XYZ file of C-alpha atoms in Angstrom:
484
model
C 273.051 181.843 4.356
C 271.502 183.775 7.254
C 273.779 184.096 10.328
C 272.458 183.508 13.864
C 272.721 187.203 14.702
C 270.820 188.229 11.581
C 268.185 185.534 12.206
C 267.701 186.695 15.808
C 267.433 190.315 14.661
C 264.866 189.379 11.986
C 262.770 187.315 14.421
C 262.915 190.100 17.038
C 261.917 192.746 14.476
C 259.054 190.627 13.095
C 257.823 189.833 16.621
C 257.880 193.528 17.517
C 255.910 194.399 14.345
C 253.318 191.672 14.920
C 252.951 192.586 18.607
C 252.350 196.234 17.711
C 249.795 195.334 15.042
C 247.954 192.916 17.382
C 247.807 195.424 20.258
C 246.531 198.187 17.970
C 243.937 195.906 16.365
C 242.775 194.657 19.766
C 242.352 198.219 21.091
C 240.236 199.145 18.054
C 238.236 195.907 18.268
C 237.609 196.441 22.003
C 236.334 199.962 21.293
C 233.896 198.638 18.673
C 232.695 195.826 20.953
C 232.023 198.324 23.752
C 230.251 200.591 21.268
C 228.124 197.621 20.162
C 226.663 197.283 23.673
C 224.164 200.068 23.024
C 225.520 201.782 19.874
C 226.142 204.875 21.933
C 229.549 206.422 22.610
C 228.430 207.819 25.962
C 227.171 204.415 27.106
C 230.430 202.775 26.042
C 232.482 205.411 27.878
C 230.384 205.081 31.045
C 230.800 201.316 30.929
C 234.575 201.704 30.550
C 234.757 204.230 33.417
C 232.601 202.230 35.835
C 233.906 198.781 34.877
C 237.573 199.348 34.077
C 238.701 195.891 35.259
C 235.867 194.336 33.232
C 237.009 196.269 30.151
C 240.637 195.172 30.670
C 239.438 191.574 30.926
C 237.518 192.030 27.657
C 240.659 193.442 26.023
C 242.683 190.387 27.067
C 239.996 188.021 25.734
C 239.992 189.786 22.368
C 243.811 189.903 22.352
C 243.896 186.150 22.899
C 241.474 185.684 19.986
C 243.617 187.883 17.709
C 246.825 186.038 18.706
C 245.154 182.688 17.998
C 244.028 184.047 14.623
C 247.576 185.187 13.805
C 249.036 181.773 14.660
C 246.411 180.135 12.457
C 247.274 182.395 9.520
C 251.029 181.802 9.924
C 251.510 177.994 9.999
C 253.928 177.736 7.061
C 256.697 179.725 5.388
C 254.667 182.708 4.258
C 256.052 186.164 3.660
C 255.412 188.801 6.306
C 253.455 190.950 3.838
C 251.056 188.099 2.974
C 250.390 187.325 6.650
C 249.768 191.001 7.437
C 247.493 191.257 4.397
C 245.462 188.239 5.538
C 245.273 189.599 9.075
C 244.238 192.998 7.673
C 241.450 191.487 5.543
C 240.173 189.538 8.534
C 240.293 192.518 10.892
C 238.612 194.935 8.456
C 235.849 192.388 7.820
C 235.215 191.852 11.540
C 234.990 195.622 12.106
C 232.700 195.939 9.071
C 230.394 193.285 10.551
C 230.209 195.108 13.880
C 229.428 198.373 12.075
C 226.689 196.787 9.955
C 225.164 195.162 13.028
C 224.148 198.647 14.204
C 221.730 199.520 11.343
C 220.616 195.876 11.130
C 219.499 195.896 14.753
C 218.249 199.457 15.165
C 216.732 200.452 11.840
C 215.808 197.276 9.956
C 213.324 194.634 11.155
C 215.812 191.867 10.351
C 216.678 189.101 12.786
C 219.998 188.022 11.260
C 223.479 189.120 12.282
C 225.316 189.798 8.966
C 227.629 186.794 9.306
C 226.682 185.704 5.773
C 228.358 188.846 4.424
C 231.471 188.276 6.535
C 231.753 184.619 5.568
C 231.258 185.389 1.872
C 234.036 188.033 1.913
C 236.584 185.776 3.649
C 235.520 182.778 1.558
C 236.146 184.545 -1.748
C 239.243 186.513 -0.698
C 240.995 183.799 1.330
C 239.608 180.246 1.651
C 236.850 178.141 3.197
C 239.103 177.275 6.169
C 239.742 180.941 6.967
C 236.021 181.677 6.475
C 235.105 179.012 9.025
C 237.639 180.340 11.561
C 236.534 183.967 11.152
C 232.912 182.844 11.467
C 233.815 181.170 14.776
C 235.720 184.267 15.961
C 232.735 186.511 15.238
C 230.449 184.084 17.029
C 232.670 184.462 20.108
C 232.644 188.254 19.755
C 228.845 188.388 19.594
C 228.553 186.003 22.549
C 230.838 188.367 24.502
C 228.565 191.283 23.512
C 225.545 189.232 24.627
C 227.141 188.546 28.036
C 228.031 192.227 28.511
C 224.483 193.258 27.628
C 223.020 190.764 30.090
C 225.368 191.748 32.949
C 224.892 195.476 32.310
C 221.079 195.139 32.301
C 220.595 196.097 28.662
C 217.866 193.476 28.124
C 214.528 194.196 29.765
C 213.235 190.601 29.590
C 214.181 187.070 28.570
C 212.424 187.431 25.201
C 215.021 189.971 24.036
C 217.809 187.623 25.110
C 216.164 184.761 23.216
C 215.769 186.898 20.073
C 219.433 187.920 20.181
C 220.465 184.271 20.584
C 218.322 183.329 17.565
C 220.020 186.052 15.529
C 223.433 184.591 16.400
C 222.299 181.058 15.501
C 220.755 182.121 12.183
C 223.874 184.085 11.314
C 225.985 181.023 12.063
C 223.801 178.767 9.884
C 223.895 181.284 7.020
C 227.691 181.400 7.152
C 228.030 177.608 7.281
C 225.640 177.084 4.362
C 227.493 179.502 2.076
C 230.767 177.670 2.843
C 229.163 174.333 1.927
C 227.676 175.491 -1.397
C 230.608 177.652 -2.539
C 232.645 174.854 -4.159
C 233.307 175.369 -7.877
C 231.573 178.773 -7.950
C 233.575 180.701 -10.546
C 231.329 183.619 -11.556
C 229.631 186.491 -9.779
C 226.183 185.595 -11.146
C 226.537 182.007 -9.959
C 227.594 183.214 -6.514
C 224.524 185.456 -6.294
C 222.305 182.474 -7.185
C 223.935 180.354 -4.501
C 223.535 183.196 -2.008
C 219.842 183.452 -2.835
C 219.572 179.676 -2.359
C 221.099 179.986 1.118
C 218.637 182.779 1.918
C 215.708 180.532 0.988
C 217.137 177.579 2.957
C 217.377 179.731 6.080
C 213.640 180.557 5.885
C 212.233 177.300 7.456
C 215.113 177.183 9.984
C 214.296 180.731 11.101
C 210.574 179.939 11.332
C 211.200 176.897 13.572
C 213.688 178.842 15.719
C 211.212 181.644 16.407
C 208.462 179.157 17.212
C 210.855 177.406 19.605
C 211.392 180.553 21.703
C 207.628 181.112 21.974
C 206.950 183.612 19.201
C 203.466 183.434 17.686
C 203.159 181.634 14.335
C 202.154 184.753 12.369
C 205.005 186.797 13.866
C 207.404 183.895 13.309
C 206.555 183.969 9.594
C 207.245 187.713 9.456
C 210.515 187.297 11.359
C 211.601 184.397 9.132
C 210.872 186.430 5.987
C 212.850 189.305 7.498
C 215.739 186.900 8.081
C 215.605 185.777 4.454
C 215.516 189.384 3.208
C 218.435 190.198 5.516
C 220.543 187.468 3.884
C 219.565 188.678 0.411
C 220.664 192.168 1.412
C 223.987 190.688 2.610
C 224.575 189.107 -0.820
C 223.759 192.375 -2.629
C 226.045 194.268 -0.258
C 228.766 191.669 -0.764
C 228.769 192.150 -4.543
C 229.060 195.916 -3.982
C 231.892 195.663 -1.434
C 233.957 192.945 -3.155
C 235.540 195.231 -5.809
C 236.700 197.555 -3.005
C 238.439 194.628 -1.284
C 239.935 193.390 -4.580
C 241.511 196.782 -5.293
C 242.411 197.665 -1.697
C 244.217 194.392 -0.927
C 245.158 193.446 -4.534
C 243.585 190.002 -4.143
C 243.156 187.457 -6.954
C 239.567 186.360 -6.404
C 238.081 183.575 -8.505
C 235.789 186.107 -10.153
C 238.655 188.478 -10.963
C 240.808 185.670 -12.347
C 238.061 184.670 -14.766
C 237.858 188.274 -15.945
C 241.625 188.256 -16.567
C 241.157 185.171 -18.782
C 238.700 187.006 -21.046
C 240.253 187.325 -24.507
C 238.917 190.877 -24.810
C 241.271 191.883 -22.009
C 243.662 194.596 -23.278
C 246.924 192.685 -22.757
C 245.612 189.387 -24.128
C 244.158 191.139 -27.151
C 247.478 192.887 -27.749
C 249.314 189.571 -27.389
C 247.018 187.817 -29.890
C 247.516 190.586 -32.456
C 251.241 191.287 -31.988
C 252.538 187.817 -31.058
C 249.960 185.226 -32.218
C 252.389 182.323 -31.807
C 253.060 183.255 -28.185
C 249.328 183.737 -27.625
C 248.500 180.224 -28.861
C 251.387 178.790 -26.839
C 250.028 180.540 -23.717
C 246.567 179.060 -24.275
C 248.066 175.575 -24.484
C 250.117 176.154 -21.324
C 246.920 177.417 -19.655
C 245.119 174.142 -20.401
C 248.034 172.079 -19.095
C 248.553 174.241 -15.984
C 244.871 174.209 -15.060
C 244.724 170.403 -15.271
C 247.899 170.058 -13.191
C 246.623 172.517 -10.563
C 243.402 170.526 -10.191
C 245.388 167.291 -9.900
C 247.511 168.508 -6.950
C 244.833 170.620 -5.250
C 245.995 174.121 -6.245
C 243.877 177.010 -7.558
C 243.050 176.136 -11.213
C 241.785 179.646 -12.050
C 245.053 181.211 -10.862
C 247.056 178.604 -12.809
C 245.179 179.345 -16.049
C 245.311 183.136 -15.643
C 249.026 183.127 -14.765
C 249.733 180.833 -17.744
C 247.935 183.183 -20.125
C 250.212 186.051 -19.034
C 253.468 184.215 -18.289
C 255.019 185.173 -21.657
C 253.451 188.611 -22.008
C 256.977 190.069 -21.830
C 257.608 188.763 -25.342
C 255.592 191.737 -26.572
C 258.796 193.774 -26.365
C 260.377 191.850 -29.300
C 257.999 189.136 -30.625
C 260.102 188.330 -33.710
C 262.983 187.001 -31.593
C 260.915 184.049 -30.363
C 260.550 180.985 -32.580
C 256.770 180.605 -32.234
C 256.293 184.028 -33.860
C 258.738 183.479 -36.717
C 257.820 182.479 -40.250
C 260.976 181.668 -42.151
C 263.403 184.438 -41.182
C 265.226 184.064 -37.853
C 266.826 187.349 -36.666
C 269.161 185.408 -34.347
C 271.081 184.273 -37.423
C 272.444 187.821 -37.653
C 273.358 188.133 -33.962
C 276.111 186.807 -31.755
C 274.955 184.422 -28.950
C 275.518 187.017 -26.183
C 273.068 189.451 -27.798
C 270.556 186.709 -28.620
C 270.494 185.541 -25.008
C 269.797 189.061 -23.756
C 266.936 189.390 -26.254
C 265.452 186.115 -24.993
C 265.987 186.372 -21.246
C 264.751 189.924 -20.745
C 261.151 188.908 -21.525
C 260.602 187.713 -17.917
C 261.611 191.062 -16.401
C 259.696 193.014 -19.018
C 256.620 190.845 -18.442
C 256.779 191.530 -14.704
C 257.126 195.281 -15.295
C 254.281 195.283 -17.822
C 251.912 193.420 -15.500
C 252.765 195.762 -12.628
C 252.169 198.753 -14.909
C 248.693 197.439 -15.768
C 248.086 196.780 -12.027
C 247.727 193.018 -12.294
C 247.873 191.040 -9.025
C 251.308 190.311 -7.592
C 250.769 186.531 -7.879
C 250.427 186.730 -11.680
C 253.294 189.203 -12.097
C 255.659 187.097 -9.955
C 254.949 183.968 -12.003
C 255.806 185.880 -15.197
C 259.150 186.714 -13.555
C 259.816 183.254 -12.064
C 258.638 180.813 -14.736
C 262.165 180.281 -16.169
C 263.945 180.590 -12.829
C 267.705 180.686 -13.418
C 267.622 178.092 -16.197
C 270.266 178.359 -18.918
C 269.275 179.031 -22.523
C 270.884 175.841 -23.777
C 270.844 176.497 -27.525
C 272.752 179.782 -27.358
C 275.095 178.496 -24.664
C 276.088 175.565 -26.889
C 276.378 177.910 -29.853
C 278.694 180.197 -27.885
C 280.838 177.184 -26.879
C 281.180 176.193 -30.516
C 282.352 179.704 -31.428
C 284.736 180.243 -28.498
C 287.767 178.255 -27.448
C 287.937 179.746 -23.947
C 285.768 178.905 -20.921
C 282.306 180.496 -20.849
C 280.357 181.252 -17.683
C 276.952 179.567 -18.006
C 275.382 182.242 -15.768
C 275.840 184.734 -18.599
C 273.561 182.519 -20.694
C 270.893 181.970 -18.025
C 267.754 183.753 -16.889
C 268.173 186.141 -13.957
C 265.491 184.483 -11.812
C 264.219 184.265 -9.176
C 263.378 180.571 -9.074
C 259.732 179.483 -8.677
C 258.513 180.048 -5.120
C 255.007 178.614 -5.378
C 253.595 175.344 -6.653
C 251.707 177.118 -9.427
C 254.901 178.865 -10.585
C 256.601 175.442 -10.711
C 253.667 173.973 -12.635
C 253.844 176.743 -15.229
C 257.627 176.351 -15.555
C 257.187 172.637 -16.349
C 254.105 173.088 -18.574
C 255.831 175.883 -20.497
C 258.830 173.689 -21.274
C 256.664 170.626 -21.993
C 254.382 172.454 -24.434
C 257.287 174.010 -26.308
C 259.119 170.677 -26.559
C 255.974 168.697 -27.479
C 255.763 170.428 -30.859
C 258.682 168.273 -31.986
C 256.778 164.997 -31.501
C 253.986 163.706 -33.686
C 252.121 161.615 -31.140
C 252.056 161.516 -27.339
C 252.710 157.768 -27.395
C 255.984 158.293 -29.262
C 257.775 160.071 -26.453
C 255.615 162.559 -24.538
C 255.818 160.773 -21.189
C 259.577 160.293 -21.483
C 259.961 163.912 -22.612
C 258.039 165.367 -19.647
C 259.943 163.172 -17.197
C 263.239 164.328 -18.692
C 262.201 168.009 -18.450
C 261.212 167.661 -14.792
C 264.491 165.889 -13.963
C 266.433 168.676 -15.677
C 264.649 171.311 -13.583
C 265.462 169.342 -10.426
C 269.114 168.835 -11.441
C 269.547 172.556 -12.098
C 267.997 173.328 -8.686
C 265.079 175.233 -10.198
C 262.560 173.765 -7.732
C 264.689 174.183 -4.586
C 262.743 177.235 -3.353
C 259.329 175.763 -4.133
C 257.239 173.657 -1.677
C 256.175 171.157 -4.368
C 256.826 167.487 -3.464
C 258.171 164.604 -5.551
C 254.766 162.924 -5.401
C 253.118 166.078 -6.737
C 255.721 166.286 -9.509
C 254.866 162.711 -10.485
C 251.186 163.717 -10.581
C 252.059 166.743 -12.735
C 254.031 164.485 -15.087
C 251.157 162.015 -15.557
C 248.631 164.854 -15.955
C 250.657 166.573 -18.691
C 251.071 163.225 -20.462
C 247.325 162.626 -20.263
C 246.493 166.070 -21.700
C 249.114 165.788 -24.453
C 247.731 162.343 -25.339
C 244.403 163.995 -26.078
C 246.060 166.635 -28.242
C 248.548 164.482 -30.157
C 246.497 161.295 -30.302
C 247.104 158.983 -33.237
C 244.884 159.760 -36.210
C 243.817 157.645 -39.181
C 246.117 157.880 -42.196
C 243.484 158.492 -44.877
C 245.964 158.133 -47.772
C 246.926 154.644 -46.659
C 243.264 153.753 -46.123
C 242.445 154.678 -49.740
C 245.154 152.357 -51.001
């Protein structure tokens, strides 16, 4: 347990780290905002020299925005690395938007701020909530730039101000539309199609907006088409930039997760050839885990992908696992202590293998956590029967750690349920009771103590597994009896 002194030291250290990161990010962001006034370093420097108090005020406004963003990203018990990664993704995307605004405004006849690109990046890498917040933050940043331009006399007439305002509004609408249509988009091609749809939807809105500020009808059509083409360019640019983000921040995007589930993937292909029993077991666990994730509102793609790879560590010694055996059991020739080591090391080996192949941390951690510190009951009981003295159960248990996410807990339960379900002929003859017993065992052994899953969610998981198993082990017609 953490002592008060250690807790204070940790909080102080974390606060110091976050403060340093926020100040540095705000300084960089302020520099880019000042540069965005006229896209000229000399102009930005002159503005800073002549309006130092104004620039300090701008820095404090942006610092407040960054602090608010940090507090939004850190509402629950998340690790420091994950919060910093989220903050880093957000910051890099905001800077990228400010950089792209330069060629959009100066060199391309496009009347859309590239908020569609920003929203799409945050939406795919993080979530729709984060995308909405970042969209709002960028709106504030561009409004600040607009105010600075007006007060510094950058606009020669009201028409330029009106055009800039329209660009902000169209960018906002583009970002909102992509958030609304993104649900259940699981492939890159489908995302491109939805992005093109948003680009077409923005066309009449842009046309009306330009008419509203007094632009002639013919010019409004040209401007609206330019806005549509600008959004299309954002989608194309997004598909080009996304792989860079995926590799730079090691993020499990929906698109990447679907690629991991492809059976032509090197590790899955190796698993199917070397350990076919484990491969088929993993597919079954994937179906169960995906259904459970949907039922409690977790990421179903991550649940399926993690389930496919949760037992990849069995590649080290496939023959020692019952699903890969056909008659001969090598454990018959081993003492329980050796057998347990052969069994339990597959979690650590799976983690190391996934890290070696550069799989995302979320998938690798689930491979390590999906047995927690559970005992290997069969070999523990066998050791008790062979030894008169007292045996430490920890020597016959997995090394952990315990599941730390809801998806890791789901896979732990689905893994045990699928393995145990092979012993029953029909779901009606014991599946529901079996799953309930397995969940209670995990709770009794404290395997879910470090996981945020609730009792209500566990009940939902139980009923979902029963429902899926009912479809697999449903009662079939006995054709022999029918013939009689």
